[in-house]
Amino acid sequence: MEKERTRTTYPENEGDSSLLSRRQFLKGLGGGIFILFSYGEVAESQQPGTQAPVDFNAILNIREDGRVSCYTGKIEMGQGIVTSLAQMLAEELDVPLGSVDMVMGDTDLCPWDMGTFGSRSTKHFGPTLREAAAEARALLIQLAAEHLKLPENRLSTRQGAVFNKENEKNRVSYATLTKGKRIEKRLERKPSLKPVSNFTVSGKPANRKDALEKVTGKAQFTGDIRLPGMLYARILRPPAHGARLKRVDTGAAQAVKDVQVIRDGDLIAVLHSHPDKAEKALARIKSEFEVPTSEVNERTIFEHLLKVAPEGTVVQQAGDIEKGRGLAKMRLDGTYLTRYVAHAPIETHTAVVNVEKNKVTVYASTQRPFRAKEEVAEALAVPARNVRVITPYVGGGFGGKSWNRQVVEAARLSKLAARPVQVMWSREEEFFYDTFQPAAIVKISSGLDDTNRIVFWEYHVYFAGERSSQLFYDVPHILTVPHGSWSGGAGVHPFQTGTWRAPGSNSNTFGRESHIDLMAVHAGIDPLTFRLNHLKDRRMRRLLEAAAQQFGWKSLKRPISRGEGVACGDYLGTYVAVMAEVDVDKKTGKVQVKRVVICQDIGQVINPEGAKMQMEGCVMMGLGYTLSEEIHFDGGQINDRNYDTYEIPRFSGLPKIETVLIENPEMPPQGGGEPAIICTGAVIANAIYDAIGVRLFELPMTSDRIMKAMTKK
Amino acid sequence: MNENIEFKLNHKPVQWSGDGERMLLWVLRTDLGLTGAKYGCGKGICGACTVLINKKALRSCQVPLKEIHGKEVITIEGLAQNGQLHPLQKAFIEKGALQCGFCTPGMILSAYRLLMEKPVPTEEDILQGMNDVLCRCGAHQRIVQAIQSAAIELRSPR
Ligand code: FES
Ligand code: FES
């Protein structure tokens, strides 16, 4: 594997295979100026088996007609990058926003990309895209200097043209400059960028490119793709994970007019030119499954997880934990539990695949089109170059559409049916095959000395993973040990788990920030002051202070029946501080969140409106895993299969959300699609404690759990 | 057992013949080529499939075709008229009241009915009236703002 890597890293070598494929790749794109650039995913692209050119991840093309295209494997799933990226590009290149075409998630047109997750688009892609645009602009000025016979320093750009600063009429359009040319350039140097304060296009929400299509019903999602002769497939599913098919009788389904029944090993499907008719026919299949018995269920899950947990790896160590323990005057232990949570995007996993001779065309709701391409090639045993994956708008992903099972199903069925096939999971299938946020356990042992400072912090997390597990508070003796990651492994979870918006951090932040609050209460200190007492980190201090100001936080020792809570956290470089106010009905245990103030430092802010929309979305989604969302199950059987029993947040649960972005121009832009969700569990738990004097150690904090906790007290 | 069903769809007459037990959602999406109404749950829970039937916001995944005979159906595709966006559509764009946009058609049509019943809605009216329409992206706060601003525009004399 190591060898593979070194072999393919030299893009400029003559005869290098990656160079050849680059040539081929660009041939299809016509003329003009091409800037090829990469954004930190190149290393990952050099793994064996990846098909794309390996030395760049995106292309900026100023076409001969002056229009501008950006080709990227990133996809739009609601985070608004189809607009924000186009805005950055238009801004830096000085072209009207309307002349920018974003070509996204098409594996034939776009170079290899790892996928859209982990808040990478803004952090890695955005800045490099701006550099590429600046480079293109410099190149255009160079060309214009020749064309206008003027030195470069007398030229400037605006609205797709280069002009003489002293005489604006003396100008030449980008189209004229690129006409009949073909210039290829790799982005090597780091050109200087426009200061954010000069932006005129970026961050204007009304400019959203996809909005008009989405409010008129014209936006195409994968399920809206229609191909001639396309069939809709419904697939026979087991009642539980791990179940084995014992007997099946498809006779009655086969008897339905125009139905095609396909069986390929365990894949049994009914195909029809109408999805509802396929569904009806599917119901006529008689099947019997053997369901393995399992001791793992909602009640035993945490015990089970602790039993199968691996040793763990130390990720943070400071001082000497035993010594710290000895110094403690008061010792406080806490165990914090989080449960399985579904992604539950309103658009279910969908794919349309057309397998033809030497060509496979795939439309997929996926966060990882290039992964889907490989999976399809493998499943059909065809060369990956024959597979093209196109990603229409994705109706929400949140980490769940990084898995492409539905794509492979549609591909296999299309091959066997020799027709284009659509697989659109039902809501029940979506809940069954989701890659849930894992149930996880955080165990913390900590101590205060006689000046009420934390002297030691021993932290173990089971199956959430390491993200956000490390302590940023100022404590002399620390030991942090994650055991197992969010993906679990064999014998861990009774079904699949995976990345869920801010993977790992939701559990880790709930544990840490609840426990810090618990310590503040025992120390008899206001939880905000207690945090600040232990914070040297200036970014975090500033954020907490900003939150306190916006919220109107009173430094009082808690609980005081006001229902106010605070929490803060970090996620891959982004800092968040949250304050919330809740009402708890003591008779029913029902929580109403009244107000949430959320402050975020995402470094340089390119698109403030976009960032705020993501923050608001995070708050709402976070209230789900905090108050109501958990998957009920019995072994491999998932008992929540629709939105009736699995309750996602609704309008009635909407608090007043106030978002504050802290300017931090010295820091490059950080991701903003996930971090604002991580504090929700703790901030609400802390607010509930303040309201009723009872602490909850388990999410979600349903009315039942709250009532139980109150009676225990 | 084909039934002949006649109705108005987005201001145009439609004659459809087929199994009247079929749900409107699937007939719209496949037979009639209108994919604006979305499938989200299939059980009348999420509202993604909402259309207007005689100006009532109903869940097309639960409406058999035979029930719309003689009625008037408007889908999201038919809301803008003569190239003019409906004030709700404009407000959703202006307020950024959508993220992935998958719930948007159902949101807008549900809000349409809400504003017919309550032309001067309080915030509470909106929260309650929209409570059964689901959005996973968490665009709720801006959806409320969009509905409020559309309500104002709808009331103002043109
Ligand atoms: S799809 Fe009809 S209500 Fe959800
Ligand atoms: S905007 Fe994505 S579900 Fe509402």
mmCIF file of N, CA, C and O and ligand atoms in Angstrom, chain A residues 77-78 345-347 394-396 398, chain B residues 97-104 107 134-140 143, ligand 2:
data_model
loop_
_atom_site.group_PDB
_atom_site.id
_atom_site.type_symbol
_atom_site.label_atom_id
_atom_site.label_comp_id
_atom_site.label_asym_id
_atom_site.label_seq_id
_atom_site.Cartn_x
_atom_site.Cartn_y
_atom_site.Cartn_z
ATOM 1 N N MET A 77 -26.724 19.272 -0.200
ATOM 2 C CA MET A 77 -27.755 18.530 0.535
ATOM 3 C C MET A 77 -28.483 19.422 1.527
ATOM 4 O O MET A 77 -29.073 18.943 2.482
ATOM 5 N N GLY A 78 -28.401 20.735 1.269
ATOM 6 C CA GLY A 78 -29.109 21.634 2.171
ATOM 7 C C GLY A 78 -28.173 22.576 2.891
ATOM 8 O O GLY A 78 -28.608 23.519 3.544
ATOM 9 N N PRO A 345 -33.439 11.785 7.365
ATOM 10 C CA PRO A 345 -33.697 12.865 6.398
ATOM 11 C C PRO A 345 -35.059 12.634 5.762
ATOM 12 O O PRO A 345 -35.485 11.482 5.653
ATOM 13 N N ILE A 346 -35.737 13.710 5.381
ATOM 14 C CA ILE A 346 -37.076 13.492 4.813
ATOM 15 C C ILE A 346 -36.979 12.748 3.478
ATOM 16 O O ILE A 346 -37.820 11.938 3.148
ATOM 17 N N GLU A 347 -35.928 12.996 2.719
ATOM 18 C CA GLU A 347 -35.718 12.189 1.508
ATOM 19 C C GLU A 347 -35.058 10.876 1.916
ATOM 20 O O GLU A 347 -33.970 10.871 2.484
ATOM 21 N N VAL A 394 -29.675 16.598 -2.953
ATOM 22 C CA VAL A 394 -29.869 15.577 -1.930
ATOM 23 C C VAL A 394 -30.761 16.158 -0.831
ATOM 24 O O VAL A 394 -30.506 17.255 -0.329
ATOM 25 N N GLY A 395 -31.804 15.422 -0.481
ATOM 26 C CA GLY A 395 -32.792 15.909 0.482
ATOM 27 C C GLY A 395 -32.408 15.646 1.920
ATOM 28 O O GLY A 395 -33.138 15.018 2.673
ATOM 29 N N GLY A 396 -31.245 16.154 2.305
ATOM 30 C CA GLY A 396 -30.756 15.964 3.674
ATOM 31 C C GLY A 396 -29.871 14.728 3.756
ATOM 32 O O GLY A 396 -30.172 13.695 3.162
ATOM 33 N N PHE A 398 -26.809 14.510 6.642
ATOM 34 C CA PHE A 398 -26.408 14.493 8.057
ATOM 35 C C PHE A 398 -25.423 13.373 8.387
ATOM 36 O O PHE A 398 -25.310 12.950 9.529
ATOM 37 N N ALA B 97 -35.909 30.207 3.988
ATOM 38 C CA ALA B 97 -36.706 29.276 4.778
ATOM 39 C C ALA B 97 -36.601 27.839 4.268
ATOM 40 O O ALA B 97 -37.557 27.081 4.348
ATOM 41 N N LEU B 98 -35.471 27.506 3.704
ATOM 42 C CA LEU B 98 -35.283 26.126 3.275
ATOM 43 C C LEU B 98 -33.810 25.795 3.272
ATOM 44 O O LEU B 98 -32.965 26.652 3.078
ATOM 45 N N GLN B 99 -33.535 24.560 3.516
ATOM 46 C CA GLN B 99 -32.151 24.101 3.399
ATOM 47 C C GLN B 99 -32.090 23.073 2.280
ATOM 48 O O GLN B 99 -31.875 23.435 1.136
ATOM 49 N N CYS B 100 -32.353 21.791 2.585
ATOM 50 C CA CYS B 100 -32.306 20.822 1.487
ATOM 51 C C CYS B 100 -33.472 21.010 0.526
ATOM 52 O O CYS B 100 -33.420 20.608 -0.620
ATOM 53 N N GLY B 101 -34.569 21.600 1.009
ATOM 54 C CA GLY B 101 -35.704 21.897 0.147
ATOM 55 C C GLY B 101 -36.651 20.737 -0.095
ATOM 56 O O GLY B 101 -37.611 20.865 -0.857
ATOM 57 N N PHE B 102 -36.421 19.626 0.573
ATOM 58 C CA PHE B 102 -37.268 18.463 0.305
ATOM 59 C C PHE B 102 -38.643 18.614 0.945
ATOM 60 O O PHE B 102 -39.637 18.148 0.424
ATOM 61 N N CYS B 103 -38.699 19.303 2.068
ATOM 62 C CA CYS B 103 -39.985 19.510 2.732
ATOM 63 C C CYS B 103 -40.703 20.734 2.172
ATOM 64 O O CYS B 103 -41.865 20.972 2.490
ATOM 65 N N THR B 104 -40.000 21.528 1.371
ATOM 66 C CA THR B 104 -40.497 22.847 0.990
ATOM 67 C C THR B 104 -41.855 22.853 0.277
ATOM 68 O O THR B 104 -42.729 23.651 0.639
ATOM 69 N N MET B 107 -44.415 22.339 2.859
ATOM 70 C CA MET B 107 -44.457 23.475 3.781
ATOM 71 C C MET B 107 -45.258 24.621 3.164
ATOM 72 O O MET B 107 -46.118 25.220 3.807
ATOM 73 N N LEU B 134 -43.192 18.115 8.731
ATOM 74 C CA LEU B 134 -41.865 17.885 9.289
ATOM 75 C C LEU B 134 -40.748 18.433 8.412
ATOM 76 O O LEU B 134 -40.806 18.359 7.189
ATOM 77 N N CYS B 135 -39.745 18.981 9.084
ATOM 78 C CA CYS B 135 -38.532 19.427 8.403
ATOM 79 C C CYS B 135 -37.361 18.898 9.211
ATOM 80 O O CYS B 135 -37.255 19.173 10.398
ATOM 81 N N ARG B 136 -36.507 18.120 8.592
ATOM 82 C CA ARG B 136 -35.386 17.549 9.333
ATOM 83 C C ARG B 136 -34.192 18.494 9.376
ATOM 84 O O ARG B 136 -33.331 18.382 10.223
ATOM 85 N N CYS B 137 -34.125 19.410 8.419
ATOM 86 C CA CYS B 137 -32.966 20.310 8.395
ATOM 87 C C CYS B 137 -33.062 21.379 9.473
ATOM 88 O O CYS B 137 -32.092 22.073 9.740
ATOM 89 N N GLY B 138 -34.228 21.545 10.067
ATOM 90 C CA GLY B 138 -34.367 22.555 11.110
ATOM 91 C C GLY B 138 -34.497 23.964 10.566
ATOM 92 O O GLY B 138 -33.957 24.911 11.132
ATOM 93 N N ALA B 139 -35.237 24.113 9.482
ATOM 94 C CA ALA B 139 -35.437 25.459 8.919
ATOM 95 C C ALA B 139 -36.611 26.173 9.584
ATOM 96 O O ALA B 139 -37.041 27.232 9.121
ATOM 97 N N HIS B 140 -37.119 25.615 10.680
ATOM 98 C CA HIS B 140 -38.381 26.069 11.275
ATOM 99 C C HIS B 140 -38.475 27.572 11.531
ATOM 100 O O HIS B 140 -39.460 28.206 11.207
ATOM 101 N N ILE B 143 -38.962 29.447 8.449
ATOM 102 C CA ILE B 143 -40.258 29.142 7.832
ATOM 103 C C ILE B 143 -41.342 29.989 8.500
ATOM 104 O O ILE B 143 -42.194 30.577 7.831
HETATM 105 S S1 FES C 2 -35.329 21.923 4.406
HETATM 106 FE FE1 FES C 2 -34.603 19.902 4.493
HETATM 107 S S2 FES C 2 -36.287 18.883 5.359
HETATM 108 FE FE2 FES C 2 -36.869 20.931 5.474
#
